[in-house]
PDB file of C-alpha atoms in Angstrom:
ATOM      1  CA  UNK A1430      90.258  40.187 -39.382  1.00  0.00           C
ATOM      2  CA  UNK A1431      89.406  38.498 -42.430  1.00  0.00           C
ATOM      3  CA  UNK A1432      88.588  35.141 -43.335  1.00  0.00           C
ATOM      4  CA  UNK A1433      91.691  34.170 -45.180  1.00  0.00           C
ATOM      5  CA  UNK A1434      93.631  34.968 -41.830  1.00  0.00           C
ATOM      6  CA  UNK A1435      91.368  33.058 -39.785  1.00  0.00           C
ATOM      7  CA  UNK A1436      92.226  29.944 -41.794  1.00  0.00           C
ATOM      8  CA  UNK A1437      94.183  27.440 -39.914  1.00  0.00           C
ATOM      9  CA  UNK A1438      97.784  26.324 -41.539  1.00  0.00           C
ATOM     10  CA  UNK A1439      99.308  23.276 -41.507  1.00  0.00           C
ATOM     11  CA  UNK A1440     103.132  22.540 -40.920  1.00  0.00           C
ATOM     12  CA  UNK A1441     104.502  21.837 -44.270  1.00  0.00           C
ATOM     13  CA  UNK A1442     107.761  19.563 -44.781  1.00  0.00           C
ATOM     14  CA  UNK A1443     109.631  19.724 -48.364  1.00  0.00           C
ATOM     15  CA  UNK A1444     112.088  17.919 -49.649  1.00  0.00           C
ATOM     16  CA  UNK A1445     114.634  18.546 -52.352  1.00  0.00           C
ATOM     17  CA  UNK A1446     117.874  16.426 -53.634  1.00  0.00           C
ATOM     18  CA  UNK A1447     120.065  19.619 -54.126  1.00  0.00           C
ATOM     19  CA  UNK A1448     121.072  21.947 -50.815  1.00  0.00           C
ATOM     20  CA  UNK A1449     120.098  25.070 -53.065  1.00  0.00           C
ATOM     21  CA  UNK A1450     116.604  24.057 -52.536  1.00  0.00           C
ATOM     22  CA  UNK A1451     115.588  24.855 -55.693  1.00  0.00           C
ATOM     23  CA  UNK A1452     113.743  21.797 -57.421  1.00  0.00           C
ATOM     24  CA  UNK A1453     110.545  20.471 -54.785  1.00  0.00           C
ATOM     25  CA  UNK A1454     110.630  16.534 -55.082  1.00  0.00           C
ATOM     26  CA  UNK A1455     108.141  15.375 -52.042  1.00  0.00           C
ATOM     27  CA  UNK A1456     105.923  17.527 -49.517  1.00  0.00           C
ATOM     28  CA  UNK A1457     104.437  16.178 -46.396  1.00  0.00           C
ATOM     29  CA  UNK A1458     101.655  17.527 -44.718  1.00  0.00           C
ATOM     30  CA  UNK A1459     100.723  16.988 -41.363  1.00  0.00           C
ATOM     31  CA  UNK A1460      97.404  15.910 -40.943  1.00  0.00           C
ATOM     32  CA  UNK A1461      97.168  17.503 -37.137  1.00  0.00           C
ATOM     33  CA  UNK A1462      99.313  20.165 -36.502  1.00  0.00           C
ATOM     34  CA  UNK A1463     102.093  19.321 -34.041  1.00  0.00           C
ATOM     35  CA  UNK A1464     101.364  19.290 -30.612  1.00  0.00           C
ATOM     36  CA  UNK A1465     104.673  20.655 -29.436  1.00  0.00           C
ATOM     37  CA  UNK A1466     107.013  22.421 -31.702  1.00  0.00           C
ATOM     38  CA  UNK A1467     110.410  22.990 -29.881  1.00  0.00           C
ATOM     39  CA  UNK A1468     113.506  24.855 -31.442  1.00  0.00           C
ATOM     40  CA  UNK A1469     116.798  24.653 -29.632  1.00  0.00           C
ATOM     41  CA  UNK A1470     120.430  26.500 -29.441  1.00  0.00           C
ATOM     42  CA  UNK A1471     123.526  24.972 -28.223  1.00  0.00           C
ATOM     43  CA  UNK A1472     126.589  26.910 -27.355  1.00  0.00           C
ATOM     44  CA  UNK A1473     129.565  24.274 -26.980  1.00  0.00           C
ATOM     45  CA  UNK A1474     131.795  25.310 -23.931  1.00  0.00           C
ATOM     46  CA  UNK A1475     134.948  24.140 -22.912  1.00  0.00           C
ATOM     47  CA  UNK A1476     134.558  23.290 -18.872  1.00  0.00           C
ATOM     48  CA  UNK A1477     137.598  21.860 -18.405  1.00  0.00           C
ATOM     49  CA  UNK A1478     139.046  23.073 -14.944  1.00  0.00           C
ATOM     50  CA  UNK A1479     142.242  21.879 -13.084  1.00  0.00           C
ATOM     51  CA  UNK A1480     142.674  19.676  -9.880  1.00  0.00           C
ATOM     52  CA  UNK A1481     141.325  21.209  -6.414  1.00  0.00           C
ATOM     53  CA  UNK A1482     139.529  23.930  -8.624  1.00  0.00           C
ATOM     54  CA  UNK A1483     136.075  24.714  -7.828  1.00  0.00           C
ATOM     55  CA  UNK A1484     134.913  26.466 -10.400  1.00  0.00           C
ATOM     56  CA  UNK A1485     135.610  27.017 -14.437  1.00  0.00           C
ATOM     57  CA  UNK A1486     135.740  30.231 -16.898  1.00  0.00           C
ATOM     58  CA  UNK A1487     133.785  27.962 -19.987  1.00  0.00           C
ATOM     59  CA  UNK A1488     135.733  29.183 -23.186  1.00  0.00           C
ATOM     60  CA  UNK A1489     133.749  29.390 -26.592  1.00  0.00           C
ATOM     61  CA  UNK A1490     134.055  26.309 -28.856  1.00  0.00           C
ATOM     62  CA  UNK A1491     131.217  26.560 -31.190  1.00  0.00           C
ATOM     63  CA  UNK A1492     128.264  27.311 -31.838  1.00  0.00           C
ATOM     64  CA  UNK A1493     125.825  23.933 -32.705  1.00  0.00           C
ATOM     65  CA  UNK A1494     123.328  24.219 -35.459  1.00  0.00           C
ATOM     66  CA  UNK A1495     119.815  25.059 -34.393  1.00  0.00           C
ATOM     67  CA  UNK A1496     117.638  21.995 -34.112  1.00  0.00           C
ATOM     68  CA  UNK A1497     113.512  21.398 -34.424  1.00  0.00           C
ATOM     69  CA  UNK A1498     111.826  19.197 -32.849  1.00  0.00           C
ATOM     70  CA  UNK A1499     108.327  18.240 -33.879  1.00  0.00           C
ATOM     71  CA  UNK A1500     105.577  16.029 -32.528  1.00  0.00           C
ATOM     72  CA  UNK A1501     102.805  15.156 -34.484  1.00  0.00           C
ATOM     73  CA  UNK A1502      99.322  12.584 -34.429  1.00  0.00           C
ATOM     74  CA  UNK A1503      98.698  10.396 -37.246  1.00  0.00           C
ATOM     75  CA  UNK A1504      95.303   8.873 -36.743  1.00  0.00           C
ATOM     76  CA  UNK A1505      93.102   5.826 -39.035  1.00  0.00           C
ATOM     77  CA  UNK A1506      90.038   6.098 -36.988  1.00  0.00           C
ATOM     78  CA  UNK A1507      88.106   8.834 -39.210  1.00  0.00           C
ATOM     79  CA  UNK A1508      86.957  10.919 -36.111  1.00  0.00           C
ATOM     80  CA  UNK A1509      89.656  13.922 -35.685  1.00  0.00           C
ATOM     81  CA  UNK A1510      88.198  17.250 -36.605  1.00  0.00           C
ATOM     82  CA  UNK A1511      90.164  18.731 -39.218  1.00  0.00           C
ATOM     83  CA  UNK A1512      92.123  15.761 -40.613  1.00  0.00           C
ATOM     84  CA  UNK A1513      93.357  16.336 -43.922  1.00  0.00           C
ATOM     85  CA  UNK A1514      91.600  14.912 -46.593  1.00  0.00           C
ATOM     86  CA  UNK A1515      94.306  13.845 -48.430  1.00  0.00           C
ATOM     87  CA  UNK A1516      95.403  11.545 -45.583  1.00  0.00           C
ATOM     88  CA  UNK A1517      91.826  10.636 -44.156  1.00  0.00           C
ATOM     89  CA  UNK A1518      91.188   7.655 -46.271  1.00  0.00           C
ATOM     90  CA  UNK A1519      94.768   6.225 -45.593  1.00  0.00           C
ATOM     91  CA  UNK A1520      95.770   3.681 -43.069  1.00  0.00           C
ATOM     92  CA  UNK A1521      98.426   4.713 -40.200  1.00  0.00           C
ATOM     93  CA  UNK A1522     100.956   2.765 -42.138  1.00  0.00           C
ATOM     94  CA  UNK A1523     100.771   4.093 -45.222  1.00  0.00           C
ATOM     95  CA  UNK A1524     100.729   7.427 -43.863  1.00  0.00           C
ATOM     96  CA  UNK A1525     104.122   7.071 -41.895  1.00  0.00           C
ATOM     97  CA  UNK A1526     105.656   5.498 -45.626  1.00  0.00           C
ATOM     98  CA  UNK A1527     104.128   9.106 -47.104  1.00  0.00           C
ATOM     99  CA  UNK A1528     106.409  10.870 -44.204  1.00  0.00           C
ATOM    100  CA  UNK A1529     109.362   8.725 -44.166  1.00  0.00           C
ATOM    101  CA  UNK A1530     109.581   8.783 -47.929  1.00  0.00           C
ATOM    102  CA  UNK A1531     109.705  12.500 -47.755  1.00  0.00           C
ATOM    103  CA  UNK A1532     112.030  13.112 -44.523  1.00  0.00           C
ATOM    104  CA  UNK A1533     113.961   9.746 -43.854  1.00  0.00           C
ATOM    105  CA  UNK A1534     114.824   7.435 -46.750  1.00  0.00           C
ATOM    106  CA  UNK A1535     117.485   7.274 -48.499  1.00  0.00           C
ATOM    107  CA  UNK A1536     117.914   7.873 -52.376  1.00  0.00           C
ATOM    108  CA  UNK A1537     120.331   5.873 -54.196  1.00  0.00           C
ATOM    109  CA  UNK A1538     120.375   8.913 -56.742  1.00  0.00           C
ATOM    110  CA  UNK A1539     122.068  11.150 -54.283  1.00  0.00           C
ATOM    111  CA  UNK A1540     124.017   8.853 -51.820  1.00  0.00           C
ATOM    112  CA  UNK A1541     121.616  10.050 -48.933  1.00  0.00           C
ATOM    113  CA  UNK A1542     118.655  11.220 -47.606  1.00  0.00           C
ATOM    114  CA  UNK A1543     117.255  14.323 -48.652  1.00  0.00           C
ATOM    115  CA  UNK A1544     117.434  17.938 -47.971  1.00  0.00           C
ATOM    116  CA  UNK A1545     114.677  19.798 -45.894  1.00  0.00           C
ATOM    117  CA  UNK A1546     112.157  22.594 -45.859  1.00  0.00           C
ATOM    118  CA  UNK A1547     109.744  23.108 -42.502  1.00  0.00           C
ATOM    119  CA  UNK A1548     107.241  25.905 -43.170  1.00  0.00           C
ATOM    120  CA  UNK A1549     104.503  26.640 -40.990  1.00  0.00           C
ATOM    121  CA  UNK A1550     102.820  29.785 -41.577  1.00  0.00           C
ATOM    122  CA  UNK A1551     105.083  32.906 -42.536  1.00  0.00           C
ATOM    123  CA  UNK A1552     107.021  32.906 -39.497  1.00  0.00           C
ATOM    124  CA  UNK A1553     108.965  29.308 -39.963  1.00  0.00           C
ATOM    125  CA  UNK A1554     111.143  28.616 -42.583  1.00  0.00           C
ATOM    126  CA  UNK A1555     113.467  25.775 -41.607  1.00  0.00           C
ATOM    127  CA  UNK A1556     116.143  24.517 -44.139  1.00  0.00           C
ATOM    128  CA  UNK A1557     117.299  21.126 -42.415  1.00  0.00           C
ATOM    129  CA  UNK A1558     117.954  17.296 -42.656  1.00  0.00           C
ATOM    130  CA  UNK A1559     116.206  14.622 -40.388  1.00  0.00           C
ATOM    131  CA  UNK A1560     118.262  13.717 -37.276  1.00  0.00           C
ATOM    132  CA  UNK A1561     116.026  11.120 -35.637  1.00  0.00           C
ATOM    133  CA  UNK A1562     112.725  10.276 -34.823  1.00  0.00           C
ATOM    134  CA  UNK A1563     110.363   7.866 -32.871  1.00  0.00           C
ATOM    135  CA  UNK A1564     106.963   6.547 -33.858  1.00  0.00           C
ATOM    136  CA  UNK A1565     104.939   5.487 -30.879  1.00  0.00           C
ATOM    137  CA  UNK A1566     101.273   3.224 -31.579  1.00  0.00           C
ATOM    138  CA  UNK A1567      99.138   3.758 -29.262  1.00  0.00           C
ATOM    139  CA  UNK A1568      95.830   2.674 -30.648  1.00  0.00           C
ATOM    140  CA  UNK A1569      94.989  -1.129 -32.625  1.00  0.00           C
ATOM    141  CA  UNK A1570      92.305  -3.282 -34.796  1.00  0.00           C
ATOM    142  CA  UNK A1571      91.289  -6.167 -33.808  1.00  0.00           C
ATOM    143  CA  UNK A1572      94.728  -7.806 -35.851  1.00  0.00           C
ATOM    144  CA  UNK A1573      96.959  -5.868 -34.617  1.00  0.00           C
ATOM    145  CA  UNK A1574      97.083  -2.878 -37.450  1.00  0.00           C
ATOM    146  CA  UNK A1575      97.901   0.061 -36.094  1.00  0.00           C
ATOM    147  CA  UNK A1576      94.942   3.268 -35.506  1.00  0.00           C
ATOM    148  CA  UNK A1577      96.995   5.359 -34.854  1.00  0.00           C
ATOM    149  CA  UNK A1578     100.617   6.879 -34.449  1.00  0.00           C
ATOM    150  CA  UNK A1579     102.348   9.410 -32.794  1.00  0.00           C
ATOM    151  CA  UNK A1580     105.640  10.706 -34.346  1.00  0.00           C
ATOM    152  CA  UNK A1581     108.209  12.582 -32.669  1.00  0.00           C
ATOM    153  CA  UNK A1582     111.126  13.741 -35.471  1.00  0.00           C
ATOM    154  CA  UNK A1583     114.031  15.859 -34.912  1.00  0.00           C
ATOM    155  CA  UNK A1584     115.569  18.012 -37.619  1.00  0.00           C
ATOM    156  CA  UNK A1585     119.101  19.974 -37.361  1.00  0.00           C
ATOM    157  CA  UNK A1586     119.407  22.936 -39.435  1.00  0.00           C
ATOM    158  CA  UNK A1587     121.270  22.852 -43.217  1.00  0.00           C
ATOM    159  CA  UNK A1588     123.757  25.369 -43.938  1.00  0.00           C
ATOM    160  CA  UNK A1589     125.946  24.908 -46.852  1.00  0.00           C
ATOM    161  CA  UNK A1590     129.732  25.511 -46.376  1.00  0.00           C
ATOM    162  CA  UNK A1591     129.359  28.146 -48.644  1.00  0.00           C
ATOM    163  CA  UNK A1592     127.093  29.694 -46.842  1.00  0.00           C
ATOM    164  CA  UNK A1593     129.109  29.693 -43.500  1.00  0.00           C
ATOM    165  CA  UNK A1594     131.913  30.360 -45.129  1.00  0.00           C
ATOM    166  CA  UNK A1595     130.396  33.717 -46.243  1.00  0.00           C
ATOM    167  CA  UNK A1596     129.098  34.490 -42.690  1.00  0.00           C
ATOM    168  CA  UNK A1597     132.470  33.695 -40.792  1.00  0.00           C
ATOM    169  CA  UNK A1598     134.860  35.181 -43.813  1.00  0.00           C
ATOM    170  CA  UNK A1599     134.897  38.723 -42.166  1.00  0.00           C
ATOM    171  CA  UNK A1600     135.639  38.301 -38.544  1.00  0.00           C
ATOM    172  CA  UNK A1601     137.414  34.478 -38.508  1.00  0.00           C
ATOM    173  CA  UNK A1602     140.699  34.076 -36.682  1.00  0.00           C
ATOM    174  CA  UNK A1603     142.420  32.121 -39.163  1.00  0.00           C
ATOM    175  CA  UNK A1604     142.799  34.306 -41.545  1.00  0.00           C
ATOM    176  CA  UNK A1605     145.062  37.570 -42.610  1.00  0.00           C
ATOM    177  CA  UNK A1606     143.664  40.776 -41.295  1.00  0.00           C
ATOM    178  CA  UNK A1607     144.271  44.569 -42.011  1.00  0.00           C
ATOM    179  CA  UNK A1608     143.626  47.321 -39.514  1.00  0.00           C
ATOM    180  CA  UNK A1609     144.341  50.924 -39.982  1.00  0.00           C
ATOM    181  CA  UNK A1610     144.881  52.246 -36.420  1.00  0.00           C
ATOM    182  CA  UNK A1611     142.686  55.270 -35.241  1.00  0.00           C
ATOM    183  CA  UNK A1612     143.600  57.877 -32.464  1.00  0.00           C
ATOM    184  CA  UNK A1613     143.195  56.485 -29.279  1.00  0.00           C
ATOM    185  CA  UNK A1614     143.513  52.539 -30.552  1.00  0.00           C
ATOM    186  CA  UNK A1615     145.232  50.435 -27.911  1.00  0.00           C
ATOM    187  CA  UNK A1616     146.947  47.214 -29.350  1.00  0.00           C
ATOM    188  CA  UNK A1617     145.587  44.490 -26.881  1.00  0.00           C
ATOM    189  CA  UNK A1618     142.015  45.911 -27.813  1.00  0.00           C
ATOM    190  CA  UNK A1619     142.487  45.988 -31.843  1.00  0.00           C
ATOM    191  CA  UNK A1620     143.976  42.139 -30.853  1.00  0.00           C
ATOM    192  CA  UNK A1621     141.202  40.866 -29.236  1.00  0.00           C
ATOM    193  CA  UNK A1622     138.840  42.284 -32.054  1.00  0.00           C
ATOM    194  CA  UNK A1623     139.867  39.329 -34.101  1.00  0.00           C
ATOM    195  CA  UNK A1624     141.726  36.890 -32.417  1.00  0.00           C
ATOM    196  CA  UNK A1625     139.032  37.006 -29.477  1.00  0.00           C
ATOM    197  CA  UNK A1626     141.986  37.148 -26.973  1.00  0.00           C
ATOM    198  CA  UNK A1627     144.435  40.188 -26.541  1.00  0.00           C
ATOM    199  CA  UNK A1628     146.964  38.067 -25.187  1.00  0.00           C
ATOM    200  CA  UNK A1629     148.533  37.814 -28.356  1.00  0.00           C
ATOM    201  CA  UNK A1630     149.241  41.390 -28.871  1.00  0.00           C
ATOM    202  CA  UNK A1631     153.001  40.924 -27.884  1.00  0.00           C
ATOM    203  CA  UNK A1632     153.379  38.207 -31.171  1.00  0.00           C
ATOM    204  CA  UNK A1633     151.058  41.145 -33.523  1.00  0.00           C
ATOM    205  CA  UNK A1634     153.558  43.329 -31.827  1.00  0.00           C
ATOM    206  CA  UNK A1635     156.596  41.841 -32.859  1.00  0.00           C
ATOM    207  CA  UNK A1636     155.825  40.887 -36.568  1.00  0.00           C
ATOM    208  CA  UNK A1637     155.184  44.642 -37.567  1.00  0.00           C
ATOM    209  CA  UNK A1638     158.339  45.451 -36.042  1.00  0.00           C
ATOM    210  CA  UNK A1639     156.434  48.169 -33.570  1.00  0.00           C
ATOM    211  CA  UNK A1640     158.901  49.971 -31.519  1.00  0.00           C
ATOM    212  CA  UNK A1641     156.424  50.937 -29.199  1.00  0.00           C
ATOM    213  CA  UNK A1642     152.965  48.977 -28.420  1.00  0.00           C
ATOM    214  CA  UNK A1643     151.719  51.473 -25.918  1.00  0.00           C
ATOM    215  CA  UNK A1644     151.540  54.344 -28.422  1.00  0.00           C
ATOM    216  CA  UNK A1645     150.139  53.561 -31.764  1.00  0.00           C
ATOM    217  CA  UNK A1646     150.762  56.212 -34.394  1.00  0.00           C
ATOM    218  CA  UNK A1647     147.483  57.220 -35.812  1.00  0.00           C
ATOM    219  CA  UNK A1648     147.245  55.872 -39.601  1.00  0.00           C
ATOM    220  CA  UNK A1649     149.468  52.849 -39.436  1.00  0.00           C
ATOM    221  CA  UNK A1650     148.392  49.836 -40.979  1.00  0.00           C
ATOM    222  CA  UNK A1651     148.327  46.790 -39.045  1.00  0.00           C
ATOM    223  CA  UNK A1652     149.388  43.085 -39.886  1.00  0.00           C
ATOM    224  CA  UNK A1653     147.205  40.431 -38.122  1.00  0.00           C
ATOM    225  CA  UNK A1654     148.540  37.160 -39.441  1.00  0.00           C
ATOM    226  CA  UNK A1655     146.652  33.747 -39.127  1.00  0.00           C
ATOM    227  CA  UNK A1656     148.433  32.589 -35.643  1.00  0.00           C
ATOM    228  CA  UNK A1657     149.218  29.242 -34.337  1.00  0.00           C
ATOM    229  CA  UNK A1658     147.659  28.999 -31.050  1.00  0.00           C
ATOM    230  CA  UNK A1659     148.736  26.252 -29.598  1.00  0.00           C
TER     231      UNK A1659
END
C-alpha cells in the first residue's frame, strides 16, 4: 500500500451560491474527523387505517431526501494529535464563525444560505443545504471562553427540480403515456406499470374504446392519459 493511501483525509464541506455547483465560494475543514457520520432514508407511508381495524396496508407517498448527519470536535487547547494547522492557532469561537460562515449564514446576495458540498475521501460526495445543528461546550478558561466545542449539523440532500424532473419524467403518473401492446400483455398489468395500481384499467379501458379488455390484439397502441384519482 503506498504512502499516499495511507494518508488520513479530512471531511471537506464546500459551499457555492449557485445549485450547479460550479463556482467554490467557502470550504470548511474539519479539524478532527467526525466521530459519527450517519446517512439516513425515509420512505413516507400513508398508515391511515379505519375504525376497529387492527392492522394497515402503508401506501407509498414519497420518498424524503437523504439526510447526513455529522458530529465533529472543535478543540482550543493545542493537545489533539492531528489538528489541522490551519485551525490550531484559532480560538473555539472563531472556529465555529469559520463553519457557520461556510454552512449556516445567510447571504443577502442570494436571499439564503448557501448551497453544499460534503466530500470525504472518494466515496462521499454530498450535494446538500444545512438543516440544523447544535454546538455543545464542554470545556472553559478561567473567564468563561470556551476550549472547546462539539458540533452536531444535519444536512438534507440538494436536488434541483430539474434534476428530479429528469429522473421522474419517464415513469410519473401524471403524465400521457404510450404503450404498444405485446403478445401475451394483460391490461390490468400494462395499468399498473404506470399508474402503480391496475384498478384503473376499466377507465384506460374505456377511453381507447377497447371492445374487449381480456384479449389485447398484439400491436395496438395504447392511450394512458394523466387520470384524476380522486
Amino acid at each position: 500500500m503506498s504512502d499516499k493511501s495511507k494518508a488520513l483525509t479530512k471531511l471537506i464541506i464546500h459551499s457555492f451560491e449557485k445549485n450547479d455547483f460550479r463556482e467554490e465560494k467557502l470550504t470548511f475543514t474539519t479539524p478532527i474527523n467526525p466521530e459519527t457520520f450517519t446517512k439516513t432514508s425515509h420512505i413516507e407511508l400513508d398508515t391511515k387505517r379505519g375504525h376497529g381495524q387492527p392492522g394497515t396496508n402503508p401506501i407509498y407517498k414519497s420518498t424524503a431526501p437523504e439526510e447526513l448527519k455529522i458530529e465533529f470536535i472543535l478543540d482550543g487547547t493545542k493537545t489533539m494529535e492531528g489538528y489541522v494547522d490551519k485551525y490550531k492557532s484559532m480560538e473555539v469561537t472563531a472556529q465555529i464563525k469559520s463553519f457557520t460562515d461556510c454552512v449556516y449564514q445567510y447571504k443577502k446576495d442570494i436571499h439564503r444560505p448557501m448551497f453544499l458540498i460534503i466530500r470525504w475521501g472518494s466515496d462521499v460526495k454530498f450535494p446538500c443545504v444545512m438543516s440544523h445543528m447544535d454546538i455543545n461546550y464542554s470545556l472553559f478558561k478561567p473567564n468563561g471562553d470556551p476550549l472547546r466545542a462539539k458540533i452536531t449539523a444535519n444536512f438534507i440532500k440538494y436536488e434541483s427540480k430539474e434534476a428530479i424532473a429528469a429522473v421522474n419524467r419517464p415513469s410519473s403518473p401524471d403524465l400521457t403515456h404510450y404503450k404498444k401492446v405485446h403478445e401475451g400483455d394483460r391490461l390490468d398489468l400494462l395499468t399498473y406499470k404506470v399508474y402503480n395500481d391496475s384498478k384503473y384499467f376499466l377507465q384506460i379501458g374505456k377511453v381507447n374504446d377497447l371492445t374487449s379488455i381480456r384479449n389485447l390484439k398484439a400491436g395496438l397502441q395504447l392511450y394512458l392519459p394523466p387520470l384524476d384519482k380522486t
